[in-house]
Coordinates of C-alpha atoms and ligand atoms in Angstrom, one line a residue:
X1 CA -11.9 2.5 -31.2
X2 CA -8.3 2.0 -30.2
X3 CA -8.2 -0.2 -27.8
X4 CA -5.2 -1.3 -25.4
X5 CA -5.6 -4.7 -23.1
X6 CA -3.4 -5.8 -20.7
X7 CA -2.6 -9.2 -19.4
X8 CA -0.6 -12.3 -21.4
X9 CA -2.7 -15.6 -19.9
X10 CA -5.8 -17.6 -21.3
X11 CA -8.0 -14.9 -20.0
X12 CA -6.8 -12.1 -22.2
X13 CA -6.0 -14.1 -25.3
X14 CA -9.7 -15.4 -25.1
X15 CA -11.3 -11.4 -24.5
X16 CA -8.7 -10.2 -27.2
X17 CA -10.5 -13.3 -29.6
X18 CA -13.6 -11.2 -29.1
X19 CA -12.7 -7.9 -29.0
X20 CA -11.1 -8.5 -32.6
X21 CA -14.5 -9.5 -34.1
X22 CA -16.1 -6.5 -33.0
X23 CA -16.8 -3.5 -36.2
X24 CA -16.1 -0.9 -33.0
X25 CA -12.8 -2.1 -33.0
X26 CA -10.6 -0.3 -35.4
X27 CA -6.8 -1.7 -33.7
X28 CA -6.1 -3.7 -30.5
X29 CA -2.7 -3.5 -28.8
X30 CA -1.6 -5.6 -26.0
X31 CA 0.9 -5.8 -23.5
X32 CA 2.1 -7.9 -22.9
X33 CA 0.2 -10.5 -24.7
X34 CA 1.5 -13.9 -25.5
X35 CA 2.2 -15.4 -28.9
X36 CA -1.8 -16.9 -29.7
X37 CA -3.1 -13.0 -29.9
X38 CA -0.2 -12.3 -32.9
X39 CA -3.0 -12.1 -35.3
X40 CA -5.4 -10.6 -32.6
X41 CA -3.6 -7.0 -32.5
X42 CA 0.0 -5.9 -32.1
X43 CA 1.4 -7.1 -28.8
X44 CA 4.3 -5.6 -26.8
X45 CA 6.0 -8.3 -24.5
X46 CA 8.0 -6.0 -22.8
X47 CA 5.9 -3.8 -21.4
X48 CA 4.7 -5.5 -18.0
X49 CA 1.2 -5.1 -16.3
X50 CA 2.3 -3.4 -13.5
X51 CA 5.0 -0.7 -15.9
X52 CA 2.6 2.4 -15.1
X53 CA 4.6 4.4 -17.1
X54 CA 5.1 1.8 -20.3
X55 CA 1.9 1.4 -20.9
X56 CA 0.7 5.2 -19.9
X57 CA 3.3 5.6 -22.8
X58 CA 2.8 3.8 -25.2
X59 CA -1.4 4.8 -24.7
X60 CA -0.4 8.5 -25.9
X61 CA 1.8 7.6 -28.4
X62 CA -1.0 4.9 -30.2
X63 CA -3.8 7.2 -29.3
X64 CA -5.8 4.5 -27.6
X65 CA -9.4 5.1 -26.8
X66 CA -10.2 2.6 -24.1
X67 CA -7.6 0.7 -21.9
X68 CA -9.0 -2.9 -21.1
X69 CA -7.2 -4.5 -17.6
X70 CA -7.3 -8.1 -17.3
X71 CA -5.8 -9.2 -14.4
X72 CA -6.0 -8.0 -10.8
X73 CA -2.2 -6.9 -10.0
X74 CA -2.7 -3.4 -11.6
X75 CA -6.0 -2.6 -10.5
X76 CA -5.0 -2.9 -6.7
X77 CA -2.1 -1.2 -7.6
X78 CA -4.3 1.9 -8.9
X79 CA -3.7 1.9 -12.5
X80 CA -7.0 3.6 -13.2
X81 CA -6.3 6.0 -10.5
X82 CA -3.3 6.7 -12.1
X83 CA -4.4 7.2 -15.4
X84 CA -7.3 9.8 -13.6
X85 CA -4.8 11.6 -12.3
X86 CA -2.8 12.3 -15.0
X87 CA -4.3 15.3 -17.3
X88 CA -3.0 14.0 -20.7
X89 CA -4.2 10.6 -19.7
X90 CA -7.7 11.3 -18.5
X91 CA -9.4 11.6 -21.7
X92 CA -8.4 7.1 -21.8
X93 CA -11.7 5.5 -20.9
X94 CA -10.9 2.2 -18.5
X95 CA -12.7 -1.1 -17.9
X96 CA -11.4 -1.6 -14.8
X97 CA -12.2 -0.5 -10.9
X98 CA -10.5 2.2 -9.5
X99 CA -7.8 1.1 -6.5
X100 CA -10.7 1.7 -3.7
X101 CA -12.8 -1.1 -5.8
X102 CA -10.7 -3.4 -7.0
X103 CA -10.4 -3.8 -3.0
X104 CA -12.9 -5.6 -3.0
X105 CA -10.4 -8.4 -4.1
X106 CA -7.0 -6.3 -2.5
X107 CA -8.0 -7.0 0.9
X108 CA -10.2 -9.5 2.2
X109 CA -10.6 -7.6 5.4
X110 CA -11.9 -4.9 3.5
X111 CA -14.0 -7.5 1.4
X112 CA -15.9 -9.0 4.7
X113 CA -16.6 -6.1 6.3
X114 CA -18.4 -4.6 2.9
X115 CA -20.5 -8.0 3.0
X116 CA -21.3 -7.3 6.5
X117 CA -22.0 -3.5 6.2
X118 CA -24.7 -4.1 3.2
X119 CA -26.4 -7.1 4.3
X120 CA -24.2 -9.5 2.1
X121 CA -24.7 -13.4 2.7
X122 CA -20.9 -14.6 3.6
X123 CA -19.5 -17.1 5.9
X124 CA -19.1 -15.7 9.6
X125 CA -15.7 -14.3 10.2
X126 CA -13.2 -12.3 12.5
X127 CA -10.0 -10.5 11.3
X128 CA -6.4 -11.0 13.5
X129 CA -2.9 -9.5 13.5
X130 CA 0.4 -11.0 15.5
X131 CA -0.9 -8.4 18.2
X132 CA -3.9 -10.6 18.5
X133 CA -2.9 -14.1 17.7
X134 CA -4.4 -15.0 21.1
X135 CA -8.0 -14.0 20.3
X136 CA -7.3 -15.9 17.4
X137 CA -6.5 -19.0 18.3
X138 CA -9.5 -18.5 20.9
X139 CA -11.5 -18.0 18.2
X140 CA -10.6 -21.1 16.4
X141 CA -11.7 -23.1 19.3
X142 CA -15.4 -21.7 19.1
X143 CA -15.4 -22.9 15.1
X144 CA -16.1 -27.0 13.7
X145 CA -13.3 -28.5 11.5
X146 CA -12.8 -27.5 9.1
X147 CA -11.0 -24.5 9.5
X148 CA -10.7 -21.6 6.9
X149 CA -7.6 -18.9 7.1
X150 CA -7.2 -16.4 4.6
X151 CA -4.3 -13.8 4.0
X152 CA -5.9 -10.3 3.9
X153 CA -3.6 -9.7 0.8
X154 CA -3.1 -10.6 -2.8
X155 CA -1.0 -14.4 -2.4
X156 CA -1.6 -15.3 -6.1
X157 CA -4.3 -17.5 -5.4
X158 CA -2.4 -19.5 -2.8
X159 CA -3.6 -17.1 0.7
X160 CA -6.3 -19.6 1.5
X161 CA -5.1 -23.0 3.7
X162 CA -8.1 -25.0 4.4
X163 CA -7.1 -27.0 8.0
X164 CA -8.4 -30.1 8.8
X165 CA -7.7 -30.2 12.2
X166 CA -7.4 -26.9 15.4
X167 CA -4.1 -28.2 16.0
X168 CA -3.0 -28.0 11.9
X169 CA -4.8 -24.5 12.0
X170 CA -3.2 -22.8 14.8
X171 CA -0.2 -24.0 13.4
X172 CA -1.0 -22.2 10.1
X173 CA -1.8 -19.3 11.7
X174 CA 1.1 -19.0 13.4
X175 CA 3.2 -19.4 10.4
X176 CA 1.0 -17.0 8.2
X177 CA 0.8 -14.0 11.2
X178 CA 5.3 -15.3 10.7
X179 CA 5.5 -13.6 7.3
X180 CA 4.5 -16.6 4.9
X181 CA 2.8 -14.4 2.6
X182 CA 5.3 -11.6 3.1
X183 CA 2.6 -8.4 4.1
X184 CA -0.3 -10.0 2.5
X185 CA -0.3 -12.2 5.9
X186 CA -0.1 -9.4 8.1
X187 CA -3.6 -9.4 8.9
X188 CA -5.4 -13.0 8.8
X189 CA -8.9 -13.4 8.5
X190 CA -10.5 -16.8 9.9
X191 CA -13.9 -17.9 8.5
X192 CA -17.2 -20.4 9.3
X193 CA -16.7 -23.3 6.6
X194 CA -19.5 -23.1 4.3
X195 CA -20.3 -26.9 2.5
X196 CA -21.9 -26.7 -0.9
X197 CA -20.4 -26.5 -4.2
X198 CA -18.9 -23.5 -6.0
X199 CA -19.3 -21.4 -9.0
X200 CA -18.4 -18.0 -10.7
X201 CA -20.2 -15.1 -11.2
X202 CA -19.7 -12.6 -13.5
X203 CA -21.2 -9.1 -13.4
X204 CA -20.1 -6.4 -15.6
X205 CA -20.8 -3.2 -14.2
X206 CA -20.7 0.7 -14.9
X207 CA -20.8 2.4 -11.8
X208 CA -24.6 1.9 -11.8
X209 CA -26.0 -0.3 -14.5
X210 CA -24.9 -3.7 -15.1
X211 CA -25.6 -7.1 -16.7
X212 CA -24.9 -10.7 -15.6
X213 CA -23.1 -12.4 -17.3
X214 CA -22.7 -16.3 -18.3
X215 CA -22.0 -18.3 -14.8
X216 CA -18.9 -20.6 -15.1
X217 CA -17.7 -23.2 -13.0
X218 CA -14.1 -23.5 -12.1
X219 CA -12.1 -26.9 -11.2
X220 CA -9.3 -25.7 -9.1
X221 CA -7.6 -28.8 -7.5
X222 CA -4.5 -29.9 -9.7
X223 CA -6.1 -33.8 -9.7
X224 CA -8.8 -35.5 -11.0
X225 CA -11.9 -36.0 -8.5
X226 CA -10.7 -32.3 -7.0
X227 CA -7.7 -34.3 -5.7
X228 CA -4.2 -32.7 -5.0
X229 CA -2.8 -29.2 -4.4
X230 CA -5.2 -26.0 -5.4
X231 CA -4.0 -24.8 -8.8
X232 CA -5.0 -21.3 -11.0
X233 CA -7.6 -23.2 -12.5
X234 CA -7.9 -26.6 -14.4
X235 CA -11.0 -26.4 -16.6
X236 CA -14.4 -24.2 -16.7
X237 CA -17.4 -25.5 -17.6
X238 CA -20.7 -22.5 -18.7
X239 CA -23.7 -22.9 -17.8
X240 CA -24.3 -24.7 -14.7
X241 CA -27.1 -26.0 -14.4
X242 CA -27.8 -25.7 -10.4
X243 CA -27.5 -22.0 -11.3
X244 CA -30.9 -21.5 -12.6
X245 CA -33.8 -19.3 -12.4
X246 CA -34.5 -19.4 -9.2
X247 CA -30.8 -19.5 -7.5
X248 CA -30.0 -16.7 -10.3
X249 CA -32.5 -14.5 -8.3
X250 CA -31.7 -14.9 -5.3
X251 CA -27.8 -14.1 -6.3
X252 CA -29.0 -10.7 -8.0
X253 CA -31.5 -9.6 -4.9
X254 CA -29.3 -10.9 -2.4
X255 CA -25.5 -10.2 -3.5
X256 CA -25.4 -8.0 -6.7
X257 CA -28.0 -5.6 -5.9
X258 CA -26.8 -4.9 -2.3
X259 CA -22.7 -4.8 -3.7
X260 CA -23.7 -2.4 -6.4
X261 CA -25.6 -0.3 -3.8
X262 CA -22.7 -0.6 -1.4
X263 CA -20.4 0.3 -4.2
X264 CA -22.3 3.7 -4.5
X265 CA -23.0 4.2 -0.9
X266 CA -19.4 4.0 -0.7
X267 CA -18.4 6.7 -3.2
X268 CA -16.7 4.1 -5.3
X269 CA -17.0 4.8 -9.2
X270 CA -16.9 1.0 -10.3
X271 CA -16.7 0.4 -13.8
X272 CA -15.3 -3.2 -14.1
X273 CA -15.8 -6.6 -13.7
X274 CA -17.4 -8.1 -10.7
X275 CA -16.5 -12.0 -10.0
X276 CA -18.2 -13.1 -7.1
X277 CA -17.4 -16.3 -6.2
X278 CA -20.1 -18.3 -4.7
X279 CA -21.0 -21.3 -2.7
X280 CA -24.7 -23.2 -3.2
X281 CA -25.0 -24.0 0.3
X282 CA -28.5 -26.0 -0.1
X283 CA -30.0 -23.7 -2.9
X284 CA -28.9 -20.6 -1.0
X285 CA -26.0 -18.5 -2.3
X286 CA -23.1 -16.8 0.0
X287 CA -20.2 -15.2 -1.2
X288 CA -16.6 -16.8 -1.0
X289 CA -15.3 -14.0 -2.2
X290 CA -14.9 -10.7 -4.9
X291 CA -12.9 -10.5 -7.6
X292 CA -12.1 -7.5 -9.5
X293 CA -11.6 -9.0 -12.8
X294 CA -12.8 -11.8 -15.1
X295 CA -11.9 -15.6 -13.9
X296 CA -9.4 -17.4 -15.8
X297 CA -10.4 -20.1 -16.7
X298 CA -13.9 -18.8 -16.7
X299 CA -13.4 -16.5 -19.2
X300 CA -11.9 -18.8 -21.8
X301 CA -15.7 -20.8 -21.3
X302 CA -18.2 -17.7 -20.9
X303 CA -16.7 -15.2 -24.4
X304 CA -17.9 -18.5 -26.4
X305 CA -21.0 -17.6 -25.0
X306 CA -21.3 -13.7 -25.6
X307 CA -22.8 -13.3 -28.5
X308 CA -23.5 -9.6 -28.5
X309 CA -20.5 -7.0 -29.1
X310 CA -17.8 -7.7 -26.1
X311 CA -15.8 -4.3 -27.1
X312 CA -19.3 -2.3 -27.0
X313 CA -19.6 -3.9 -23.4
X314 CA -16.0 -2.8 -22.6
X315 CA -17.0 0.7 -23.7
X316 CA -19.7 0.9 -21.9
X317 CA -18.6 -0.1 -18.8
X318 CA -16.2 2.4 -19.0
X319 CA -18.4 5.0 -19.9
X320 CA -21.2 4.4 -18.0
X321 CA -23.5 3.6 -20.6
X322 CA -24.4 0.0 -19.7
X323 CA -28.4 0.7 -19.7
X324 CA -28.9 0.2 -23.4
X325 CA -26.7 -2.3 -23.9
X326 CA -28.6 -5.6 -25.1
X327 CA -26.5 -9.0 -23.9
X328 CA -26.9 -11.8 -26.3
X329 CA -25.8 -15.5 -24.6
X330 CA -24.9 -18.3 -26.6
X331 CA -27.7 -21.2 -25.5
X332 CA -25.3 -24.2 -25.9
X333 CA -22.7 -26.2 -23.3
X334 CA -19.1 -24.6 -23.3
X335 CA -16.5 -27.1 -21.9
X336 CA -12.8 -25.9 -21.2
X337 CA -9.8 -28.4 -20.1
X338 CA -6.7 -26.5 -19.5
X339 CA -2.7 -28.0 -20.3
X340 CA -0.6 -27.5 -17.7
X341 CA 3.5 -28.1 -17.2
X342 CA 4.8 -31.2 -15.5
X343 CA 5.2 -30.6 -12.4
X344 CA 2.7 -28.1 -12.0
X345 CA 1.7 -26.3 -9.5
X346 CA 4.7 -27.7 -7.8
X347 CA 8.1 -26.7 -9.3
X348 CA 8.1 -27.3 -13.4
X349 CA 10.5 -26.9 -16.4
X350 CA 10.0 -24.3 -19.0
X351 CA 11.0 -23.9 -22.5
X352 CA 9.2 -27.0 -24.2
X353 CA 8.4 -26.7 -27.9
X354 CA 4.8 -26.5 -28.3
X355 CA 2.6 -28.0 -31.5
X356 CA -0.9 -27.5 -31.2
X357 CA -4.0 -28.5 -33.6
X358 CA -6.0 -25.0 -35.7
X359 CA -9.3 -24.2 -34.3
X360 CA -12.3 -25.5 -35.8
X361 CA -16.0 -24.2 -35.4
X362 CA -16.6 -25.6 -32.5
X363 CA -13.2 -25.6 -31.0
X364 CA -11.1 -22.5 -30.0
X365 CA -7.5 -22.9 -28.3
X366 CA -6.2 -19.9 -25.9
X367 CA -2.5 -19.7 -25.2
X368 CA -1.6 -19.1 -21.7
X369 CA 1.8 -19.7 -20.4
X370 CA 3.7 -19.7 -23.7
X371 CA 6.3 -17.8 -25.7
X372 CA 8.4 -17.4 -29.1
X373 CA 11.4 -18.8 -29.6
X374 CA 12.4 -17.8 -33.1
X375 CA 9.9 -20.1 -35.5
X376 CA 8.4 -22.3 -32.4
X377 CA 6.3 -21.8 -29.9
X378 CA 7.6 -23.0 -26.5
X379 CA 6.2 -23.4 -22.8
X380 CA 6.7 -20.3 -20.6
X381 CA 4.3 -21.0 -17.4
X382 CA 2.3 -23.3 -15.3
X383 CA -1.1 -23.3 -17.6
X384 CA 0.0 -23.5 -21.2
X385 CA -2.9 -24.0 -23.1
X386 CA -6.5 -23.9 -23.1
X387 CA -9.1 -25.7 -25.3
X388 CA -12.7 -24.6 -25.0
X389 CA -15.4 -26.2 -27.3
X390 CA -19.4 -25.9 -28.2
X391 CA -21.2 -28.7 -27.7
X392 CA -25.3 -29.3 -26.9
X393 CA -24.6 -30.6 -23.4
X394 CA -21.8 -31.1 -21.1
X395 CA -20.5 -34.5 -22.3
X396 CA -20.2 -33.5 -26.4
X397 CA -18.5 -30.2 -25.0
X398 CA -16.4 -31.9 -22.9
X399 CA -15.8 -34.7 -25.9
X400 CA -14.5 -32.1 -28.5
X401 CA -12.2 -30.5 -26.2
X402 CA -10.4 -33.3 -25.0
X403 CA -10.1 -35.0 -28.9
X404 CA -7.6 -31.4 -29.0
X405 CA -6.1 -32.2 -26.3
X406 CA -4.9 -35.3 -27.4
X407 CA -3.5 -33.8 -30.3
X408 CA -1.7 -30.6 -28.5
X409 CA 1.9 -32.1 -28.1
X410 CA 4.9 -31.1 -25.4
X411 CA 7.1 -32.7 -22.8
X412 CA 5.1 -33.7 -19.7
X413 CA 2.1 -32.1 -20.9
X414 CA -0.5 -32.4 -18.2
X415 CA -4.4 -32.2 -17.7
X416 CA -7.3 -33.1 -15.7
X417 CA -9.8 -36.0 -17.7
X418 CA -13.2 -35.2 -15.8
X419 CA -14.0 -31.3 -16.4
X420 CA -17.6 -31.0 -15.9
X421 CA -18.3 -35.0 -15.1
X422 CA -19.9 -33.7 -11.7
X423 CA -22.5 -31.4 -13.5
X424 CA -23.2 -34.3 -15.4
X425 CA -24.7 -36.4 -12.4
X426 CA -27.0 -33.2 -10.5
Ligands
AMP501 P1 -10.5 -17.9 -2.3 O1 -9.1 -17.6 -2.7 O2 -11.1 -17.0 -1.3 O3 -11.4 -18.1 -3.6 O4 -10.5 -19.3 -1.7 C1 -10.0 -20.4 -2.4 C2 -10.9 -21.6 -2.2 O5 -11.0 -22.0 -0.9 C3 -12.3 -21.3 -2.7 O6 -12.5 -21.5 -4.1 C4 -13.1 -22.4 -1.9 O7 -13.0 -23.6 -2.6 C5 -12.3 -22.5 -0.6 N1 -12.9 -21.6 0.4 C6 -12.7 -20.3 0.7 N2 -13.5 -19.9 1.7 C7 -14.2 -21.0 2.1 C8 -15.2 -21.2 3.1 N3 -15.6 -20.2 3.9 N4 -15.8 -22.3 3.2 C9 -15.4 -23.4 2.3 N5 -14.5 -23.2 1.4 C10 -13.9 -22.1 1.2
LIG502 N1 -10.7 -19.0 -11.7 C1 -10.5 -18.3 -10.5 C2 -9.8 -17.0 -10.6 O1 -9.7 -16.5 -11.7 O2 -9.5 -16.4 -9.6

């Protein structure tokens, strides 16, 4: 197969890793990539997710088989749609949701009242405009501190302000209904706090079939002890452990069962990833939200755990041919810490030459937020780097990745030192 991926962070260096290793793989392109997948396939930095036409291009003229789409900017914006549409494009099997599913993460008025309509455990809720702003800060008063807001819209991770206070929440509201988020604040959507502790689920899924994937847990919060402003991710730790047996069931009866069957009652052809994002609320799952797309970090944590063929799984997503394929997990702990900038998520310098330790057998480096610069490798985002190791347990995971860390050198280098420390005590 020919394949073409898109996206340039930790995520898709980490799926290209894998994709690379499979026999069904005969050349991978990327666009734009980063620098770490060089050796991975042949990457094209200027062509942008979101350049339809670029990559619809350069697809025809590399005859690629199967388009793979990382992040979630595209899909909303109906890049699979697009390529349906076009008659010299259709024959370009996609791993990816059409625009109607990658909704699911779009809008997250759309996303609640698909929970509600199939039966989907999810915190209470109400949706508001500025025409309503009233009702909503009525509504407000009938919640406990504290208080959850949410832009409808894609905000790049930053649409949700958690308020500790009605007074700091009606404030928020008013500002966010003011244009804060530009459109994706035009409609607000104001949610019961749910109290538990987090984690990622991944389902891949063909329209019909699918298969769950390893669960990861994210550490969003920029400082250690979940401390600070949130952040695109800090470190991702696979398996966890409260996700077990039992918990897993209830997740498939409860939330993937019901989404795939809503996804068909629906009339929507979903062949992508499905990353619900869950809260344990005393053993009983509800979901925070959908994604439409693998997790970053998560990702750079769970493909040390697929085993089996990931391309085959791409394929077969894409084709609707999930039912035979056989997933193969990886038993041990995976452990990934994340570098970020100085500065980060805050305002941060770019441009810093980067050296970084090779990859040994238990430990794989991504590259994120980084670039060429003639010979050198130099800091070009946010999250630079991330290091995900093997281990038998949390703490000899954990161990390995931070002995790289220590050893990945550039100016104001940043991470977080207790990835996975509150696994260890459940
Ligand atoms: P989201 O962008 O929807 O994932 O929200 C960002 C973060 O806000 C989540 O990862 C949770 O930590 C937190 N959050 C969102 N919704 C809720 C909720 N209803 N109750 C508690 N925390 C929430
Ligand atoms: N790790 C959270 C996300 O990818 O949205």
């Amino acid at each position: 197969m020919r394949i073409l991926l898109l996206g340039s962070g930790g995520r898709e260096h980490a799926m290209a890793w894998r994709i690379n290793q499979s026999n069904m793989t005969d050349e991978l392109f990327i666009a734009p990539g980063n620098p770490g997948m060089e050796s991975l396939g042949k990457i094209f930095p200027d062509i942008q997710v979101n350049n339809f036409e670029g990559i619809a291009s350069l697809a025809l003229k590399e005859n690629i088989d199967l388009l793979v789409v990382g992040p979630e900017d595209p899909l909303v914006h109906g890049i699979t749609d697009y390529f349906a549409l076009k008659p010299e494009l259709r024959h370009i099997r996609i791993a990816g949701p059409c625009a109607q599913g990658a909704k699911l993460e779009g809008s997250k008025d759309f996303s609640k009242a698909f929970m509600l309509k199939y039966g989907i455990p999810t915190a209470a809720y109400r949706t508001f405009t500025s025409e309503t702003i009233h009702e909503a800060n009525e509504y407000l008063k009938t919640l406990k501190a504290p208080y959850v807001l949410k832009a409808d819209g894609l905000a790049a991770g930053k649409g949700v302000i958690i308020a500790q206070s009605l007074e700091e929440a009606q404030s928020e509201l008013k500002e966010m209904l003011g244009g804060r988020f530009g459109n994706a604040g035009n409609r607000i959507v104001i949610e019961e706090f749910l109290q538990g502790i987090e984690c990622s689920v991944f389902v891949a899924c063909d329209g019909r079939d699918y298969r769950i994937l390893p669960v990861a847990k994210d550490y969003k919060r920029i400082g250690d002890g979940d401390t600070g402003p949130n952040t695109g991710g800090m470190g991702a730790i696979s398996p966890v452990k409260f996700a077990d047996k039992d918990f897993m069931s209830k997740v498939e009866e409860r939330i993937i069962k019901p989404t795939i069957h809503g996804l068909i009652q629906e009339n929507i052809d979903y062949k992508g990833f499905i990353f619900i994002g869950l809260m344990n609320v005393a053993g009983e799952p509800y979901v925070i939200e959908y994604n439409c797309r693998l997790g970053d970090p998560e990702t750079e944590a769970i493909m040390l755990r697929i085993k089996s063929d990931f391309a085959d799984m791409l394929y077969r997503i894409a084709s609707g041919s999930l039912a035979d394929y056989q997933l193969e997990i990886d038993p041990r702990t995976v452990a990934t810490v994340i570098m970020v900038s100085g500065g980060y998520p805050g305002e941060y310098q770019k441009g810093f030459e980067i050296l970084m330790p090779l990859d040994s057998d238990e430990t794989i480096l991504f590259h994120a937020g980084t670039k060429r610069d003639g010979h050198s490798i130099v800091t070009n985002g946010g999250r630079v780097v991330a290091i995900s190791s093997y281990g038998s347990d949390i703490a000899s995971a954990i161990e390995r990745s931070y002995a790289k860390a220590s050893q990945v050198v550039f100016e104001g280098k940043n991470y977080r030192h207790d990835i996975g420390k509150d696994l260890m005590n459940l």
